[in-house]
PDB file of C-alpha atoms and ligand atoms in Angstrom:
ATOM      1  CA  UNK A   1       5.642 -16.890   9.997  1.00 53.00           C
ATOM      2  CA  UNK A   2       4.476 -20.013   7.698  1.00 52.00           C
ATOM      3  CA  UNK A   3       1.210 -21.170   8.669  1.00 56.00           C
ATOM      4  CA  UNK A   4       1.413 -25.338   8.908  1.00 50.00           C
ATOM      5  CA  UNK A   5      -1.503 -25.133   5.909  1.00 58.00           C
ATOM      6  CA  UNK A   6       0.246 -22.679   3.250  1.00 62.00           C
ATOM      7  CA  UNK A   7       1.633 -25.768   1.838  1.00 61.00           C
ATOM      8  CA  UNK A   8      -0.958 -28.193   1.315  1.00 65.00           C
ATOM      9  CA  UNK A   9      -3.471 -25.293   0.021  1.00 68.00           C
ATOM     10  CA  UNK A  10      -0.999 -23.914  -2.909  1.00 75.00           C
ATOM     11  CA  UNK A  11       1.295 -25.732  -5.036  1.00 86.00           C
ATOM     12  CA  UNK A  12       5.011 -25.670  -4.618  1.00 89.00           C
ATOM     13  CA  UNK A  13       6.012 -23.182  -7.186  1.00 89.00           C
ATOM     14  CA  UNK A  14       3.313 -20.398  -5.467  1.00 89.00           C
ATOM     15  CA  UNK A  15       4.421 -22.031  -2.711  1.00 91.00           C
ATOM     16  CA  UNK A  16       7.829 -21.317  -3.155  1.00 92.00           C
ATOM     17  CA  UNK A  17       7.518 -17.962  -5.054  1.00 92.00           C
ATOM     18  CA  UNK A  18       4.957 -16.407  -1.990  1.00 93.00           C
ATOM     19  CA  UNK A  19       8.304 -17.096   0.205  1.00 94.00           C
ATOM     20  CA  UNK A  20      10.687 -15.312  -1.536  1.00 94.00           C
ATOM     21  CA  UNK A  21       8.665 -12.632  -2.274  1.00 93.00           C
ATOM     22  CA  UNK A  22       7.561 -12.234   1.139  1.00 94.00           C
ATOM     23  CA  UNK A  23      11.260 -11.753   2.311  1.00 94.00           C
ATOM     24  CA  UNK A  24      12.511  -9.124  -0.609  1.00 95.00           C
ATOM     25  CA  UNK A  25       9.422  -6.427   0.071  1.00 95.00           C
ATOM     26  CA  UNK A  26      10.420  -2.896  -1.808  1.00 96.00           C
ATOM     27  CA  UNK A  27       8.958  -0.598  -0.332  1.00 95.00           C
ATOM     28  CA  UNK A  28       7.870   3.100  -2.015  1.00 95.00           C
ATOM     29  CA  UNK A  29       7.126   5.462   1.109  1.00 91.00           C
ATOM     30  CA  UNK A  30       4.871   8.215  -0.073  1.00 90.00           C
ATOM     31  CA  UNK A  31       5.313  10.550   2.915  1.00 86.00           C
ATOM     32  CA  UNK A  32       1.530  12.388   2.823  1.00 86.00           C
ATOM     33  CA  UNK A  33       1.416  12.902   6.356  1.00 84.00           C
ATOM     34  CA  UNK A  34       2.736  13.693   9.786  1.00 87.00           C
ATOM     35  CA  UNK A  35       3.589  10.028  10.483  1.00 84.00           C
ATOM     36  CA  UNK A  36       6.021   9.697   8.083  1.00 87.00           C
ATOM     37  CA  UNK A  37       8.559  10.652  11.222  1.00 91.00           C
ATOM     38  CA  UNK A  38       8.742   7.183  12.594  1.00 92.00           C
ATOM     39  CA  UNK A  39       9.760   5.586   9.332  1.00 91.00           C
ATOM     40  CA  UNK A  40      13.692   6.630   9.386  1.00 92.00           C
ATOM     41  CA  UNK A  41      13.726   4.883  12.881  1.00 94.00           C
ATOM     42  CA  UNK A  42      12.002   1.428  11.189  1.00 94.00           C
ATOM     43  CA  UNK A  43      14.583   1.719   8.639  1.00 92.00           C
ATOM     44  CA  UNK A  44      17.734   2.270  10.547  1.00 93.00           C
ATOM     45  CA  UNK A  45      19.711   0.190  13.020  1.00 93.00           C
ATOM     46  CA  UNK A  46      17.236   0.885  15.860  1.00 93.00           C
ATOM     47  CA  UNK A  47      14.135  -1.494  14.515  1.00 95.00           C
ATOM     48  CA  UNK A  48      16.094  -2.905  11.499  1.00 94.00           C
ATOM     49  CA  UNK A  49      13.421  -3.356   9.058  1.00 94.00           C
ATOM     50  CA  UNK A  50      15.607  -4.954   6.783  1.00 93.00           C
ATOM     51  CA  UNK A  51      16.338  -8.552   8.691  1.00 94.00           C
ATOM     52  CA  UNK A  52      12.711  -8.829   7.690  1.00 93.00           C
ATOM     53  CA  UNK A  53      13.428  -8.199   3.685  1.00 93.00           C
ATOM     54  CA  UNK A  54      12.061  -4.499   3.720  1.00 95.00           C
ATOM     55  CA  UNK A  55      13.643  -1.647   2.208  1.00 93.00           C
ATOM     56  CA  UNK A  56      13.324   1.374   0.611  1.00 93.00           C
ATOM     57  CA  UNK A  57      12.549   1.463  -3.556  1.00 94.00           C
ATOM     58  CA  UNK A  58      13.883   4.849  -5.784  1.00 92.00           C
ATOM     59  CA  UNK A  59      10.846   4.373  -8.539  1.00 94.00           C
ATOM     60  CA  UNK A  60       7.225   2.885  -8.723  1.00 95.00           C
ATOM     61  CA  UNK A  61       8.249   0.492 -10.978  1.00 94.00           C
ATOM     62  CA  UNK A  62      11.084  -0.724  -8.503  1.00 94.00           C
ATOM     63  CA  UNK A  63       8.652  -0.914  -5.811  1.00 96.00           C
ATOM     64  CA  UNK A  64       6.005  -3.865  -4.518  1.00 96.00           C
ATOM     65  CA  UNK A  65       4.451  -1.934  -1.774  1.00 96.00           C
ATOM     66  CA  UNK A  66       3.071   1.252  -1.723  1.00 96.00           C
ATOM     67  CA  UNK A  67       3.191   2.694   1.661  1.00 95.00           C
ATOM     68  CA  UNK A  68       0.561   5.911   2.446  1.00 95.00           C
ATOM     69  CA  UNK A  69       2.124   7.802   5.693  1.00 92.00           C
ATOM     70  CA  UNK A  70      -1.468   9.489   6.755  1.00 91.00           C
ATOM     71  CA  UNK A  71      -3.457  12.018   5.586  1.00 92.00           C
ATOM     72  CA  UNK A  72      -4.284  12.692   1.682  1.00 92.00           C
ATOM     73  CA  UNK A  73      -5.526  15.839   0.029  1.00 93.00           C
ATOM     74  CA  UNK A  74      -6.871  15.594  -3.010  1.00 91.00           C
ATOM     75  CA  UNK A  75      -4.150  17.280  -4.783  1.00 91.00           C
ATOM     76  CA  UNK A  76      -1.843  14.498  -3.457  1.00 93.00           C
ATOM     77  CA  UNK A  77      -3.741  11.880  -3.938  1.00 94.00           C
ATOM     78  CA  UNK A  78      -4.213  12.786  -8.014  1.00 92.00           C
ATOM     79  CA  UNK A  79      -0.236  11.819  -7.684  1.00 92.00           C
ATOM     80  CA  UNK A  80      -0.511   8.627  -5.401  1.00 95.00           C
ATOM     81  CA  UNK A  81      -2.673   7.101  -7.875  1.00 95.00           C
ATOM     82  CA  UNK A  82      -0.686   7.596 -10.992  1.00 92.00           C
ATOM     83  CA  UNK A  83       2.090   6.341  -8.737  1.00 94.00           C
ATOM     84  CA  UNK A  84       0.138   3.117  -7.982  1.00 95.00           C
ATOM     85  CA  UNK A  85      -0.943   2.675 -11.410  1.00 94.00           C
ATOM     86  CA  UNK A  86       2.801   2.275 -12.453  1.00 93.00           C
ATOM     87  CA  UNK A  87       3.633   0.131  -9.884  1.00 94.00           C
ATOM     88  CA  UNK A  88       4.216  -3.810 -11.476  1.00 93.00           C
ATOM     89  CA  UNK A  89       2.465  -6.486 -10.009  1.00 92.00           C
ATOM     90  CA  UNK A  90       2.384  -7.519  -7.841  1.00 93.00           C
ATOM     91  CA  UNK A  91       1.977  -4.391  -5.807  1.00 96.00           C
ATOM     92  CA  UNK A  92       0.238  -4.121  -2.389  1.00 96.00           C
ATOM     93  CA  UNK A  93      -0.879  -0.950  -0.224  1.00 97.00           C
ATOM     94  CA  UNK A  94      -0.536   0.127   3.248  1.00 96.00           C
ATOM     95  CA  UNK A  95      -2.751   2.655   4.427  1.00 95.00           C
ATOM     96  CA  UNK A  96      -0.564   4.007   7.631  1.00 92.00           C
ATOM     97  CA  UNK A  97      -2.374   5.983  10.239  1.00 92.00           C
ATOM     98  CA  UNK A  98      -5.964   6.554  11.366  1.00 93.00           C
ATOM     99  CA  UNK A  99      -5.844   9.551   8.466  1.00 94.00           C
ATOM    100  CA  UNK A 100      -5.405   6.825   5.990  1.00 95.00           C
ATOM    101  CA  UNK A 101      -8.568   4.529   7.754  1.00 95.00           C
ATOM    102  CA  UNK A 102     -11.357   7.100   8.421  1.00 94.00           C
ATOM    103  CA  UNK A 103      -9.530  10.673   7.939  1.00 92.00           C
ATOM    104  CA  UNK A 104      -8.175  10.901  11.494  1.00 92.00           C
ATOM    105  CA  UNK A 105      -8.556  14.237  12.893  1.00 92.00           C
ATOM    106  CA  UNK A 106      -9.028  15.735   9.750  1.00 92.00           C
ATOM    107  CA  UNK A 107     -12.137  13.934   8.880  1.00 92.00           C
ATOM    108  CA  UNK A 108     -14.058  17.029   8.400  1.00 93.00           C
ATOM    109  CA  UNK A 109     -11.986  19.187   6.436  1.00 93.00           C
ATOM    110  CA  UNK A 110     -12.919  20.476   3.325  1.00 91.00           C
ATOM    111  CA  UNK A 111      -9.537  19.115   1.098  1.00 90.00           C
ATOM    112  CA  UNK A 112      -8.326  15.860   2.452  1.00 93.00           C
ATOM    113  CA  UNK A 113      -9.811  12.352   1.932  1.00 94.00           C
ATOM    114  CA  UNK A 114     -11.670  10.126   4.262  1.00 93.00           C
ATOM    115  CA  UNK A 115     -10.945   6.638   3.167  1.00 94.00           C
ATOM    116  CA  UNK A 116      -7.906   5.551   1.240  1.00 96.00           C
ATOM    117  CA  UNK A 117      -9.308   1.849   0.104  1.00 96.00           C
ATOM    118  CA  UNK A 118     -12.474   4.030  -2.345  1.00 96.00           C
ATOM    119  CA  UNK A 119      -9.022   4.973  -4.232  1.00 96.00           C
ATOM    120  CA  UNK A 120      -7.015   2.364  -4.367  1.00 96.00           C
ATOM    121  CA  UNK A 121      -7.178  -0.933  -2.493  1.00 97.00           C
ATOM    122  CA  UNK A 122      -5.470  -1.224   0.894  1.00 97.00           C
ATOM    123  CA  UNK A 123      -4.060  -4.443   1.827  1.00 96.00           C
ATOM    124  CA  UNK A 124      -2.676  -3.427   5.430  1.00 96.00           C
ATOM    125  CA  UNK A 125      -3.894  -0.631   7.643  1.00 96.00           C
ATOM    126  CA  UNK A 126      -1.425  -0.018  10.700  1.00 95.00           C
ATOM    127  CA  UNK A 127      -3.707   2.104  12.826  1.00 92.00           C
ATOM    128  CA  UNK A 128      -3.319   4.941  15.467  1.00 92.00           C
ATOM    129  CA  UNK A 129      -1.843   8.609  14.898  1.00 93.00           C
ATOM    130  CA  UNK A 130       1.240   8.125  14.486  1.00 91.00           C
ATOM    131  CA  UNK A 131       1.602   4.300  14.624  1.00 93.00           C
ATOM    132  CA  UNK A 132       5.492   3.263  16.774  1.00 94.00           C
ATOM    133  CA  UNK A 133       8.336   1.432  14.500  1.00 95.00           C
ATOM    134  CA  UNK A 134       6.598  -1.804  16.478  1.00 96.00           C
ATOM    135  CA  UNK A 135       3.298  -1.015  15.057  1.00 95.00           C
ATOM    136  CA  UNK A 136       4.658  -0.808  11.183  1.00 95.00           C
ATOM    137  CA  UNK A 137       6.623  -3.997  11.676  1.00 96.00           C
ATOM    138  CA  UNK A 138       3.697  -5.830  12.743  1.00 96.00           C
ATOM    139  CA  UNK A 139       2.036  -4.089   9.737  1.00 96.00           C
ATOM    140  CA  UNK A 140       4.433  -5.472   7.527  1.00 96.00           C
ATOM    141  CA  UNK A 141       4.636  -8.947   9.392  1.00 96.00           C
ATOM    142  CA  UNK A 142       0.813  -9.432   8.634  1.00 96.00           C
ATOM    143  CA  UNK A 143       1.230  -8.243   4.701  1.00 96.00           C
ATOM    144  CA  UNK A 144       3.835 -11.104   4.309  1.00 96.00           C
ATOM    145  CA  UNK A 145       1.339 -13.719   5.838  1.00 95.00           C
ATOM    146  CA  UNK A 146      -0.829 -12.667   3.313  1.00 95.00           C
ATOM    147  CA  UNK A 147       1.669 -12.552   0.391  1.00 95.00           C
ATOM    148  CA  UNK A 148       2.664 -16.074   1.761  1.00 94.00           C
ATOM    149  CA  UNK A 149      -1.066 -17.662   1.824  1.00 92.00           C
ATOM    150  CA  UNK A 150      -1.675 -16.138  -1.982  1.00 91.00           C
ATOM    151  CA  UNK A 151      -4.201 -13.604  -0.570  1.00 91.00           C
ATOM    152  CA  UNK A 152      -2.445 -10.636  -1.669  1.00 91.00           C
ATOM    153  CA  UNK A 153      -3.775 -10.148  -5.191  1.00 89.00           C
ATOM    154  CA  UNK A 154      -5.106  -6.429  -4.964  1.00 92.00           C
ATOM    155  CA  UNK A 155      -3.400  -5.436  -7.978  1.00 91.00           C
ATOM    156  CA  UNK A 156      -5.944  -7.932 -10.006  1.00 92.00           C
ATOM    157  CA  UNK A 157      -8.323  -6.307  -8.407  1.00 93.00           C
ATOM    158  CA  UNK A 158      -7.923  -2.741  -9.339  1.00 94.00           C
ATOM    159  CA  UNK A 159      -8.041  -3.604 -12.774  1.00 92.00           C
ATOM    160  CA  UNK A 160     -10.939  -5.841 -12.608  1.00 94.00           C
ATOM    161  CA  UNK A 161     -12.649  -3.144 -10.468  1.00 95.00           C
ATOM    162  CA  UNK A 162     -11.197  -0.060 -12.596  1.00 93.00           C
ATOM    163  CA  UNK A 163     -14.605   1.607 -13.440  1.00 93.00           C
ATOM    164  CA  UNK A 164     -15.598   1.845  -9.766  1.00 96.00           C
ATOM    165  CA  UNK A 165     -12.274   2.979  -9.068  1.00 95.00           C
ATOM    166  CA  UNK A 166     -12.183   5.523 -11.512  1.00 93.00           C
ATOM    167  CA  UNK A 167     -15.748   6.876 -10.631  1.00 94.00           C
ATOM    168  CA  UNK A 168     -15.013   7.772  -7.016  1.00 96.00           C
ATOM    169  CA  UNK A 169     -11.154   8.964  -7.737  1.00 94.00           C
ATOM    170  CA  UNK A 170     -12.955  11.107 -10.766  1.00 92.00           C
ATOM    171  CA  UNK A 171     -15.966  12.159  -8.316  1.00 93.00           C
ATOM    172  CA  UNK A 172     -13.355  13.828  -5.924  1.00 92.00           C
ATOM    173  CA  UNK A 173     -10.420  14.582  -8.385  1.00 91.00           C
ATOM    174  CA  UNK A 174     -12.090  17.797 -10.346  1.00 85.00           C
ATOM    175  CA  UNK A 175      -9.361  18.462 -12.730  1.00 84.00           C
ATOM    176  CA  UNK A 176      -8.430  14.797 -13.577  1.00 84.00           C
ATOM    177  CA  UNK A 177      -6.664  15.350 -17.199  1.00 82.00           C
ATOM    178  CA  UNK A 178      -4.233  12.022 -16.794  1.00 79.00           C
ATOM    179  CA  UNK A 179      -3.580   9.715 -19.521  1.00 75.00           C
ATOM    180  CA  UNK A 180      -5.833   6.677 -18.595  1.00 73.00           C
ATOM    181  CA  UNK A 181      -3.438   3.459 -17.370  1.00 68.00           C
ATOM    182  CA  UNK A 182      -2.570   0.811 -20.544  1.00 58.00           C
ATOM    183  CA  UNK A 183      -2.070  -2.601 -18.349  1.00 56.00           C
TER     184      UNK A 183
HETATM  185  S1  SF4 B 201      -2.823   9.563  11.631  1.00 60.70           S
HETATM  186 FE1  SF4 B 201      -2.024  11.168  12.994  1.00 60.70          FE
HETATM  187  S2  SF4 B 201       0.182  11.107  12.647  1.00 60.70           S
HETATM  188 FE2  SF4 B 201      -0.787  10.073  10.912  1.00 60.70          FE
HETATM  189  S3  SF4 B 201      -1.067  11.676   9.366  1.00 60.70           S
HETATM  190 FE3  SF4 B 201      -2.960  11.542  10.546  1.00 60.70          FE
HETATM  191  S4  SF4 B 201      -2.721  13.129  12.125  1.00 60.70           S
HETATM  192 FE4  SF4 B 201      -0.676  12.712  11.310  1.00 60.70          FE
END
C-alpha cells in the first residue's frame, strides 16, 4: 500500500527505488524454531507469498531479509549473526514468534536468548507462538510500508551501533573466535 505522502516526503529516484524494492523481497528463512512449520504453506499455492514479491534466497548475500522462525540458543545465534553480517544492504530482520520478542515459553531457560533486537536489529516482529500464513503476510505487508517510506535503514544502523552490538552478542557468545565483519 502507498501512503498518499511517500511521494512528496522523498524524491523520485528513492521514490521510485523504495517501490521496486518493496515488490522483489528475498527472503533467507533461518528456521531456529518450532514456527518455521507455517512457512511452506506462505510459500506455496495456498497463501501465495509470491504475488506480493517474496521468495525464498539460496545465500546471505542473495538475500534482503533475514527471517528468525522463533527461538535462538546461543549456539545458533553465533551463526545468525555471521549470517546477517554478510547479508548486502540493504538487509532487514524479522523476528517471527513471541520466542523471537521476549523468549516465549522458553524465557527462563538457561541456553536460549530473550530478545532478538540486543543482537541484531529487528525491523518486523510477527507475534504469537506460532504466528498463521495471515499473520506473516501482514508481517511482510508492514516491512514493505516501511521499505516504501525510507524507514527501513537498519543495516546503517548496525554498523553505526557495532560496539554496542558486539558487547551484548560477546557478553552472551563465550567462545566468540569469528573474524570481525570488514564493511
Ligand atoms: S514462538 Fe512458539 S512456535 Fe515460535 S519458536 Fe517459540 S515456542 Fe515455537
Amino acid at each position: 500500500m502507498i501512503e498518499a505522502n511517500d511521494k512528496e516526503t522523498q524524491g523520485v529516484v528513492d521514490y521510485i527505488k523504495n517501490f521496486i524494492r518493496k515488490h522483489s523481497i528475498f527472503m533467507l528463512a533461518y528456521g531456529t524454531g518450532c514456527g518455521a512449520i507455517e512457512l511452506p504453506a506462505t510459500l506455496t499455492s495456498r497463501y501465495d507469498a509470491e504475488r506480493l514479491g517474496i521468495r525464498g534466497a539460496a545465500t546471505p548475500r542473495q538475500a534482503d531479509v533475514l527471517l528468525i522462525t522463533g527461538y535462538l540458543s546461543t549456539k545458533t545465534l553465533k551463526r545468525v549473526i555471521r549470517v546477517y553480517e554478510q547479508m548486502q544492504d540493504p538487509k532487514y530482520v524479522i523476528g517471527f514468534g513471541s520466542c523471537t520478542i521476549n523468549g516465549g515459553m522458553y524465557f527462563d531457560s538457561y541456553n536460549t536468548i530473550n530478545s532478538l533486537a540486543q543482537y541484531i536489529p529487528v525491523d518486523i516482529y510477527i507475534n504469537g507462538c506460532m504466528p498463521r500464513p495471515e499473520a506473516i503476510l501482514a508481517g511482510f505487508e508492514e516491512l514493505q510500508k516501511k521499505i516504501q517510506k525510507g524507514e527501513a535503514d537498519n543495516g546503517t544502523k548496525y554498523q553505526e551501533n557495532i560496539e554496542w552490538y558486539r558487547a551484548n552478542q560477546k557478553k552472551i557468545i563465550k567462545n566468540w573466535r569469528m573474524p570481525d565483519y570488514n564493511w
